[in-house]
XYZ file of C-alpha atoms in Angstrom:
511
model
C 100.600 120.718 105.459
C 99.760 119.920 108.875
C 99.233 122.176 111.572
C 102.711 122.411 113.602
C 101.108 121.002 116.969
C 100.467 117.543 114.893
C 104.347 117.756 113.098
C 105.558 117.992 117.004
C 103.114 114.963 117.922
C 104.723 112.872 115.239
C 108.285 113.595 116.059
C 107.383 112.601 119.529
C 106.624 109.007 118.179
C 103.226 109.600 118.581
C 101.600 105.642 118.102
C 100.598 105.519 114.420
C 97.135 104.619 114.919
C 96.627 107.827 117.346
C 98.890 109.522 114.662
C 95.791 108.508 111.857
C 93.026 109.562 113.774
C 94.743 113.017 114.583
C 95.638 113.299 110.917
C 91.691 112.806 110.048
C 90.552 115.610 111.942
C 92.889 117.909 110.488
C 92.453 116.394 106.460
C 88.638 115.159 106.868
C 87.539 111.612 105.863
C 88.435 110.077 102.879
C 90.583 113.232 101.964
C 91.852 111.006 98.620
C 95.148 114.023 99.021
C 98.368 113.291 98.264
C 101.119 112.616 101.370
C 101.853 115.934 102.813
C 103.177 115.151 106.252
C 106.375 115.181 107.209
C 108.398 111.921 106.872
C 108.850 109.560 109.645
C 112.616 110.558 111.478
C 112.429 107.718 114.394
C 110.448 104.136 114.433
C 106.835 104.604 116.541
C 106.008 102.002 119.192
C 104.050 98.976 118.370
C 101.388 99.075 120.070
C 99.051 96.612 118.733
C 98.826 93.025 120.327
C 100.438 90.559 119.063
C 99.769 86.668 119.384
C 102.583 84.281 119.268
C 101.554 81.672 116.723
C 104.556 78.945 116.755
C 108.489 78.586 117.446
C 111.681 76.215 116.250
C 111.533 72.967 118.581
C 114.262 71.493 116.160
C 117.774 70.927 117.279
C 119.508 69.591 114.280
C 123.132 71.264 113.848
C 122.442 72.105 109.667
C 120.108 74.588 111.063
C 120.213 77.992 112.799
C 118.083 77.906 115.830
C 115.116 78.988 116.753
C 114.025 80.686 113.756
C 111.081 80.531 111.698
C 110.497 82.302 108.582
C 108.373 83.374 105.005
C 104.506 82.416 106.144
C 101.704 82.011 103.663
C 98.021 82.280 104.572
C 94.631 81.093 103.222
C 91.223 81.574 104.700
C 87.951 79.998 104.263
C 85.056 80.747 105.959
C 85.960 80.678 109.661
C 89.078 79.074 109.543
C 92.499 80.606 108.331
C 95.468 78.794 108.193
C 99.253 79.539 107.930
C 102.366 78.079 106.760
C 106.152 78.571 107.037
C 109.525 76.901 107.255
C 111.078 76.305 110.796
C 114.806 76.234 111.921
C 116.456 78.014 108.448
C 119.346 76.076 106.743
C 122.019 78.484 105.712
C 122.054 76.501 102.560
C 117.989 76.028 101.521
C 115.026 75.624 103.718
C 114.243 74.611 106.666
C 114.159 71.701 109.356
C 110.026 71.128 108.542
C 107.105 72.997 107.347
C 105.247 74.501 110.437
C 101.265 75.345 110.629
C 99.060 77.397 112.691
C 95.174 77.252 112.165
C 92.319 79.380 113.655
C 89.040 77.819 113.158
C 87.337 80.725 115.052
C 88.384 83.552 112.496
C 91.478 84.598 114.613
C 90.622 84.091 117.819
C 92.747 81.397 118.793
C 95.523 79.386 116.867
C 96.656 75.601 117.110
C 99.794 75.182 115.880
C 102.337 71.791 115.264
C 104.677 70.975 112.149
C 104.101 68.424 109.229
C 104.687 64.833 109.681
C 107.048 62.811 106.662
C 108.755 65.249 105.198
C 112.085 66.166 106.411
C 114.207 63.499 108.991
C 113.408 65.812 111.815
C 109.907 65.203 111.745
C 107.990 61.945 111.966
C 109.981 59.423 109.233
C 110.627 62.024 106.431
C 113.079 61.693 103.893
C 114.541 64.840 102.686
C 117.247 66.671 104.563
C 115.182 69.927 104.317
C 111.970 71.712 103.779
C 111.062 74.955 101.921
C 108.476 77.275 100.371
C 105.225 76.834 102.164
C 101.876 77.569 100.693
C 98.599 77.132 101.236
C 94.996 76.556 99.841
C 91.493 75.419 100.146
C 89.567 72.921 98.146
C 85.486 73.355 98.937
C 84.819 71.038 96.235
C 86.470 67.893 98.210
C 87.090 69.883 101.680
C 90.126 69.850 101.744
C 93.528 71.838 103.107
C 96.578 71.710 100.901
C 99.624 72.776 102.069
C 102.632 72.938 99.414
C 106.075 73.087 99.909
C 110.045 71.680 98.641
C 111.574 68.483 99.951
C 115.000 69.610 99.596
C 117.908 66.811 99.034
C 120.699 68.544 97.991
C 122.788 67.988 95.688
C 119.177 66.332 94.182
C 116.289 68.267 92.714
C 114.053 69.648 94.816
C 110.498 67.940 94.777
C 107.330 69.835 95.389
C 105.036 68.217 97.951
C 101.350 68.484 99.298
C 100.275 67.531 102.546
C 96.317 67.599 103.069
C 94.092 67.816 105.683
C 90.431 67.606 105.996
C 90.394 70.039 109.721
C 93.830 71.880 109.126
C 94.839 70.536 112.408
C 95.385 66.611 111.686
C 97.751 66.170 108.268
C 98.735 63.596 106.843
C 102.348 62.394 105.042
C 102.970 64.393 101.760
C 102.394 63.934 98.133
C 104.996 64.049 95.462
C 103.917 66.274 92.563
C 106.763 66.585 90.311
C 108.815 63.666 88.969
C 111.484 65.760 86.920
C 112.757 68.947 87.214
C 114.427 70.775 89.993
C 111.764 72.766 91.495
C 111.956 76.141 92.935
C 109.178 78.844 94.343
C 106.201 76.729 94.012
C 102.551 77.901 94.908
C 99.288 76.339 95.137
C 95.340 77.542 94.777
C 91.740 75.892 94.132
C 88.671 76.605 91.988
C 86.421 77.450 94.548
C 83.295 78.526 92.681
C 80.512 76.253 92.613
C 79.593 77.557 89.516
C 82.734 76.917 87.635
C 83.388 73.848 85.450
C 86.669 73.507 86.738
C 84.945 73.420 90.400
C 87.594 71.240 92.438
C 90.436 71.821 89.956
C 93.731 73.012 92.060
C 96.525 74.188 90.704
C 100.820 74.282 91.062
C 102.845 76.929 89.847
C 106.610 76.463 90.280
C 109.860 76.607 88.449
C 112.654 74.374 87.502
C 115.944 76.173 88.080
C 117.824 73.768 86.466
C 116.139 74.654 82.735
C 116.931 78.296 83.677
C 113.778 79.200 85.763
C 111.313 77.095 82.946
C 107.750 77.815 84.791
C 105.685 74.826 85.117
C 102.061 74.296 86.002
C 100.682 70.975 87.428
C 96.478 70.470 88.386
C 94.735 67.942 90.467
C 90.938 67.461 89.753
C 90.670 64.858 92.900
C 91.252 67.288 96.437
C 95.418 66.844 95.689
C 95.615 62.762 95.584
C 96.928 62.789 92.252
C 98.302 65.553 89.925
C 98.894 66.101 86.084
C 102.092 66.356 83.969
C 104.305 69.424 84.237
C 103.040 71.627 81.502
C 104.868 74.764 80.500
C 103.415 78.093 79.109
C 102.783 78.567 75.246
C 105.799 80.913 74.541
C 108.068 78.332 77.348
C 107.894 81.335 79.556
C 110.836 81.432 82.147
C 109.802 83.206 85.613
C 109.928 82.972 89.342
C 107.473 83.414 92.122
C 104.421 83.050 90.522
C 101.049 82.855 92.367
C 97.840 81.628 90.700
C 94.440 83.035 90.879
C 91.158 81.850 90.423
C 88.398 83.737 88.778
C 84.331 83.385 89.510
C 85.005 82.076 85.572
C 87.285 79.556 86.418
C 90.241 81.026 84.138
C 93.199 80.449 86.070
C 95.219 83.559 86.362
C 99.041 83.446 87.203
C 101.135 86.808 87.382
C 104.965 85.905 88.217
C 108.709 87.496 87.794
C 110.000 87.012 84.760
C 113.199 88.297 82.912
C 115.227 86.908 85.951
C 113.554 89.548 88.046
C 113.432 92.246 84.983
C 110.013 92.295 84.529
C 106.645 91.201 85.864
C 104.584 88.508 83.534
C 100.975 87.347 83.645
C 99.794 84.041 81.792
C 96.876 82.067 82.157
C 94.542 78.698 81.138
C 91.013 78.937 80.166
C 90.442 74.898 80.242
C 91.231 73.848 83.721
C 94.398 73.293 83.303
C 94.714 71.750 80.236
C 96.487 74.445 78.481
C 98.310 77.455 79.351
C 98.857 80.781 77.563
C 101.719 82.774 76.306
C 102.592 85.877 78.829
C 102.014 89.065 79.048
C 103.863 92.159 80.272
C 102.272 93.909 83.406
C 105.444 96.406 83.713
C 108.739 96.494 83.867
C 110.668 96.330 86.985
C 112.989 98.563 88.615
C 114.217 97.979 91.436
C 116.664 99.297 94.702
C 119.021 96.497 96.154
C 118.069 96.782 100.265
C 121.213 97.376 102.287
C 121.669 95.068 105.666
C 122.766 92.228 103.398
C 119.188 91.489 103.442
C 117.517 88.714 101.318
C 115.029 90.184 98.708
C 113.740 90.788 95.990
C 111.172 92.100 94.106
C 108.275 88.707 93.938
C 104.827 89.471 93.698
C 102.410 89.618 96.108
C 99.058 89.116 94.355
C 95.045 88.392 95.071
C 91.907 88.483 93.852
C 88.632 89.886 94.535
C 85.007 88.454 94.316
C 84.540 89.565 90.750
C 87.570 88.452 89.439
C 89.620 91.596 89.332
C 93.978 90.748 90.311
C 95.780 92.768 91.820
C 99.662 92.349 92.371
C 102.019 94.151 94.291
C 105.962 94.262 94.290
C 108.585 96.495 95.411
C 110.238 99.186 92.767
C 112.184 102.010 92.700
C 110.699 103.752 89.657
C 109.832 106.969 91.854
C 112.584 107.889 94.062
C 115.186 109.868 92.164
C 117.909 107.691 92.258
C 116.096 104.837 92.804
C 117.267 105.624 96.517
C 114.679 103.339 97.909
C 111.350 101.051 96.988
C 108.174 102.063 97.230
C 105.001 99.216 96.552
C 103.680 99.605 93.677
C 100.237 97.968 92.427
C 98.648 97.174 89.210
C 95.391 95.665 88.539
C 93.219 93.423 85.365
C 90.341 92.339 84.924
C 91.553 89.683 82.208
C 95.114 88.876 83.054
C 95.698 90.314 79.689
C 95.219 93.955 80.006
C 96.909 95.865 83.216
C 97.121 99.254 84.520
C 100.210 101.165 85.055
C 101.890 100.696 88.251
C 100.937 102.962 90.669
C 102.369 103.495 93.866
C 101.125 102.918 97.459
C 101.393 106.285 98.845
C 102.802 104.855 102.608
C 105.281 107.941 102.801
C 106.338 110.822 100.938
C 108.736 110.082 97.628
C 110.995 112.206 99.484
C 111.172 110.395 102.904
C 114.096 107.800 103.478
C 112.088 104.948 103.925
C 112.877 101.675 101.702
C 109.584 99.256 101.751
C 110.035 95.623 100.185
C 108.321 91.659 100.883
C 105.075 92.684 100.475
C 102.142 90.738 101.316
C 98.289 91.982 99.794
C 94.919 90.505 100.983
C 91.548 91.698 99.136
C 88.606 90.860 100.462
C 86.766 88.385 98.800
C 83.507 89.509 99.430
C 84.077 92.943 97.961
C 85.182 94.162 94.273
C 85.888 96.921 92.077
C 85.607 100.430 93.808
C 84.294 99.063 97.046
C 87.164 96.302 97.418
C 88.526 95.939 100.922
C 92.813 95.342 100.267
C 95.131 95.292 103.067
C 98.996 95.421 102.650
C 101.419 94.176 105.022
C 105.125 94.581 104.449
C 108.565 95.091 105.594
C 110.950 98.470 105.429
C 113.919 100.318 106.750
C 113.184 103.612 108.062
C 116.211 104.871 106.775
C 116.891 102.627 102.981
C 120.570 103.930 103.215
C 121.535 102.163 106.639
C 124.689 100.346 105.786
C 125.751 96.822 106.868
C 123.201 96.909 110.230
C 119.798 97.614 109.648
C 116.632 98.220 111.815
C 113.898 97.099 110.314
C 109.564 97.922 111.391
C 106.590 95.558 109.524
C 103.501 97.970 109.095
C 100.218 97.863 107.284
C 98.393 100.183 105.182
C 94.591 99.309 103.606
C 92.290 100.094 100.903
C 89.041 100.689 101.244
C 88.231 101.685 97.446
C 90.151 99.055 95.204
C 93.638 100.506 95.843
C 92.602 104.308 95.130
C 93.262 105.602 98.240
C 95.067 104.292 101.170
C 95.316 104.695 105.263
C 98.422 106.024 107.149
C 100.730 103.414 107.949
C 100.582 101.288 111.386
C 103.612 99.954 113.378
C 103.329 96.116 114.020
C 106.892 95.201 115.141
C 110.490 96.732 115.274
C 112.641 98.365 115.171
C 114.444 94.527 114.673
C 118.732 94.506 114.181
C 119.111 92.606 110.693
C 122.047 90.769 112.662
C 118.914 88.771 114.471
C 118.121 87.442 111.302
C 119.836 83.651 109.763
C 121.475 83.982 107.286
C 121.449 82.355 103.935
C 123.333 82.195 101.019
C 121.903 85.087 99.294
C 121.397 87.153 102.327
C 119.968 87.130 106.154
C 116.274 86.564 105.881
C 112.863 87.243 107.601
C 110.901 85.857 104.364
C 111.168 86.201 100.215
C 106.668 86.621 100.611
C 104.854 87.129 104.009
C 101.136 86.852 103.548
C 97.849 88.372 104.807
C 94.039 87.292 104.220
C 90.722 88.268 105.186
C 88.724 85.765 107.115
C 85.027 86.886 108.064
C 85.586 90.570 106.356
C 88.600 90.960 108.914
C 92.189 90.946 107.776
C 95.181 89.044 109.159
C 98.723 89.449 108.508
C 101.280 86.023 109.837
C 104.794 87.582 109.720
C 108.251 86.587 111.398
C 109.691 89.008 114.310
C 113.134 88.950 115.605
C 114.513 89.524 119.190
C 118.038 90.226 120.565
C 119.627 86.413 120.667
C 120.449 84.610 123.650
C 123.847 84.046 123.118
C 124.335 81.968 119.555
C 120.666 81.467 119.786
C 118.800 83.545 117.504
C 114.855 84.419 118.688
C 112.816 84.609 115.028
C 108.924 83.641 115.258
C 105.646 83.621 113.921
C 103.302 86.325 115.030
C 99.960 87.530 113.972
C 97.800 90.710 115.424
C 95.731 89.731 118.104
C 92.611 91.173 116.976
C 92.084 92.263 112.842
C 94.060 94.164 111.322
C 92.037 97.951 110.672
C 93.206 101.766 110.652
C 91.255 104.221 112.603
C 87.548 103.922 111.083
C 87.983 107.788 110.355
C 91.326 108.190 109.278
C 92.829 109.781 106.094
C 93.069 108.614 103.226
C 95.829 108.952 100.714
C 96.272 108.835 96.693
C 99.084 108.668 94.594
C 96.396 109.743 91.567
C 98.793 112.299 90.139
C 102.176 110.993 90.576
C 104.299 110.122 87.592
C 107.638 107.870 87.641
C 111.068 109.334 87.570
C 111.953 109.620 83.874
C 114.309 107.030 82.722
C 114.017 105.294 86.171
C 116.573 102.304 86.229
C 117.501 99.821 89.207
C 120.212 100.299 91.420
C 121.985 96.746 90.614
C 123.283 94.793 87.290
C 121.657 91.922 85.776
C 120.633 89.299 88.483
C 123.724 86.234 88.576
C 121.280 83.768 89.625
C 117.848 81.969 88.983
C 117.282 81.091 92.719
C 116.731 83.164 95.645
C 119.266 80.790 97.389
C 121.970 81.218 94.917
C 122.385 77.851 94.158
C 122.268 78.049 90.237
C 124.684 80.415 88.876
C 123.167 82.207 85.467
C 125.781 81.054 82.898
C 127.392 84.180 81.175
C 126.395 85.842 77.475
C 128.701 84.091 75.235
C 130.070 87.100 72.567
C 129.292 86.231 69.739
């Protein structure tokens, strides 16, 4: 335990960064003990910087003004780059697709909002805009970002827009021709060494076959992409988010089991070919309270050797299943994964309910030495009814996931009743994102303010400087910690195979 004087600190809201540092000189660097400090009671102030990085300029009525939300990131070398959807649409995405790039690792941001795909912006076509992601092909230099042109009642098409500077795009790309895609994400071969060097890849689902996953690859920097090719075993998933290994074996751990389990599957051929999956875990999960949108999607990277490492939200160590914790599991091989083990941010027996996580690892660093840094959301209190305040933090790694710092305040307490709303539930993001550019981390997130009026104030933010805990802080394991036995979720059987609840999952017929 820690010495009273320190218990009084934190109850006084002591800033969590001071909090780590006082914590250190009590436990002793690198202590590797298990959470013994009293659980947080009140949210601490925010003290770290943070850097405005775009805002809604739309004006369209189908939207809910001025929000932005769900970023993804992707660095290389110097430059990082994010991408998210601006002005929500209570019924699916977005007015566009907004960017922000740093080519000075962080140190300052353009920003503007992608031309031809939406009627708001520059001659597009679809009504709406969803599901941003980004990569980085080195073989053709060039930045992808991927996202949903949204026509409803029509299928949803997934798009890339490249860029040879990440500041000057041009009009997107249609990918798919059939299907009605949902939850896409994009990554490149990057290794110069590979023999798939230059080969980029699409993961996304068609909700209308029931959440079929489907994989499409480019070989020329995006211009043109491959037929839709499903998984040996016709896998059915959600949220997947392919990796790239030193190897070039393409590496793709999603949500399968309409959110009942996590999968892994994978291609050794560039493409060509993709594997049956594999069970990482089961998931159990807590349903967050606020009429929040979430669920539990993974969050997943890679590190220079070629060790993944995914993170979702689960329940399967608060009695009760009273609240989420993150939980992590790592392979070498897509094949083979460890047990989940959980993030120790808090106590098990603290309130606190954690969920949308979002992982970076180092790329220059592997194995025990692997630099990971974990943004997310939570609720300081997981039972807070139909109004929620709600804190993003981060936590890193310094030893492949072993051990982990004390948690740091980034912004909050926010009043879920800032957020838009959707059909499934008011909404900061369903992934936020963090990467490490240089050896320093950054985390692109959305923050709410009190709205003016009808007006709602939800933006993109990043830290102003990298994201790091106290160079002498404690650390904290979760080594010995075993699930609650017979751990279930909180909620039935998921009724449908979109985040946006736009396709209903028929009912079991009796037989």
């Amino acid at each position: 335990m820690l010495p009273p004087a320190i218990r009084r600190m934190r109850q006084h809201f002591f800033p969590a960064l001071v909090l780590s540092l006082l914590i250190a000189l009590t436990l002793g660097c690198g202590s590797g003990s298990a959470h013994t400090e009293p659980a947080q009671t009140a949210f601490p102030a925010a003290t770290v910087p943070l850097t405005k990085l775009s805002s809604d300029p739309y004006t369209n009525s189908t939207s809910q003004h001025a929000t932005e939300v769900e970023p993804d990131t992707f660095a290389f070398g110097s430059t990082i780059v994010t991408a998210f959807q601006v002005g929500r649409i209570h019924g699916g995405g977005a007015s566009d697709i907004g960017f922000a790039t740093s080519t000075d690792a962080g140190t300052t941001w353009n920003s503007g909002f992608l031309p031809g795909i939406t009627t708001f912006q520059d001659g597009g076509t679809f009504t709406a805009a969803s599901d941003a992601s980004v990569a980085y092909d080195a073989a053709h230099g060039m930045w992808l970002i991927a996202s949903l042109g949204l026509n409803p009642p029509g299928p949803a098409k997934v798009l890339v827009t490249r860029s040879p500077d990440a500041i000057n795009w041009g009009n997107p790309i249609t990918v798919t021709t059939t299907g009605d895609a949902d939850k896409n994400w994009i990554v490149c071969d990057n290794t110069s060494t590979s023999q798939f060097y230059g080969h980029c890849y699409i993961e996304w689902d068609d909700v209308n076959s029931g959440d079929l996953v489907k994989m499409n690859t480019s070989a020329d920097g995006g211009l043109t992409w491959g037929s839709a090719l499903s998984t040996a075993d016709g896998a059915h998933g959600i949220g997947g988010q392919p990796l790239v290994q030193p190897t070039g074996k393409v590496i793709v751990p999603i949500t399968g089991g309409v959110f009942g389990s996590m999968l892994a599957f994978s291609s050794n051929d560039g493409g060509a070919n993709w594997s049956s999956t594999v069970t990482v875990s089961s998931i159990t999960d807590h349903t967050e309270a606020g009429g929040l949108r979430s669920g539990p999607l993974p969050s997943a990277e890679i590190d220079a050797n070629g060790t993944v490492y995914v993170v979702w939200a689960d329940c399967r160590f608060r009695t009760n299943c009273s609240s989420n914790d993150l939980v992590l599991s790592t392979s070498a091989d897509g094949g083979t994964w460890t047990k989940p083990a959980r993030i120790p941010i808090d106590p098990t027996t603290s309130t606190v309910d954690h969920f949308i996580p979002g992982v970076a690892v180092d790329p220059a660093t592997s194995a025990s030495s692997a630099h990971l840094t974990l943004t997310y959301y939570y609720y300081l209190v997981s039972n807070c009814g139909t109004v929620c305040q709600m804190g993003v933090a981060f936590v890193s790694s310094q030893d492949g996931g072993q051990t982990w710092s004390a948690p740091v305040e980034l912004a909050g307490p926010m009043i879920t009743s800032w957020l838009p709303n959707t059909f499934s539930g008011l909404m900061v993001a369903d992934y936020i994102s963090t990467s490490y550019v240089n050896g320093n981390a950054f985390a692109v997130f959305a923050a709410a303010k009190a709205p003016s009026g009808s007006t709602l104030d939800e933006a993109m933010y990043t830290t102003t400087s990298p994201l790091a805990a106290a160079v002498d802080a404690a650390r904290f394991s979760s080594r010995n910690e075993r699930p609650v036995p017979h751990a279930k979720s909180d909620h039935g059987p998921a009724n449908f195979y979109d985040l946006d609840h736009e396709h209903p999952i028929p009912p079991k017929k009796n037989p």
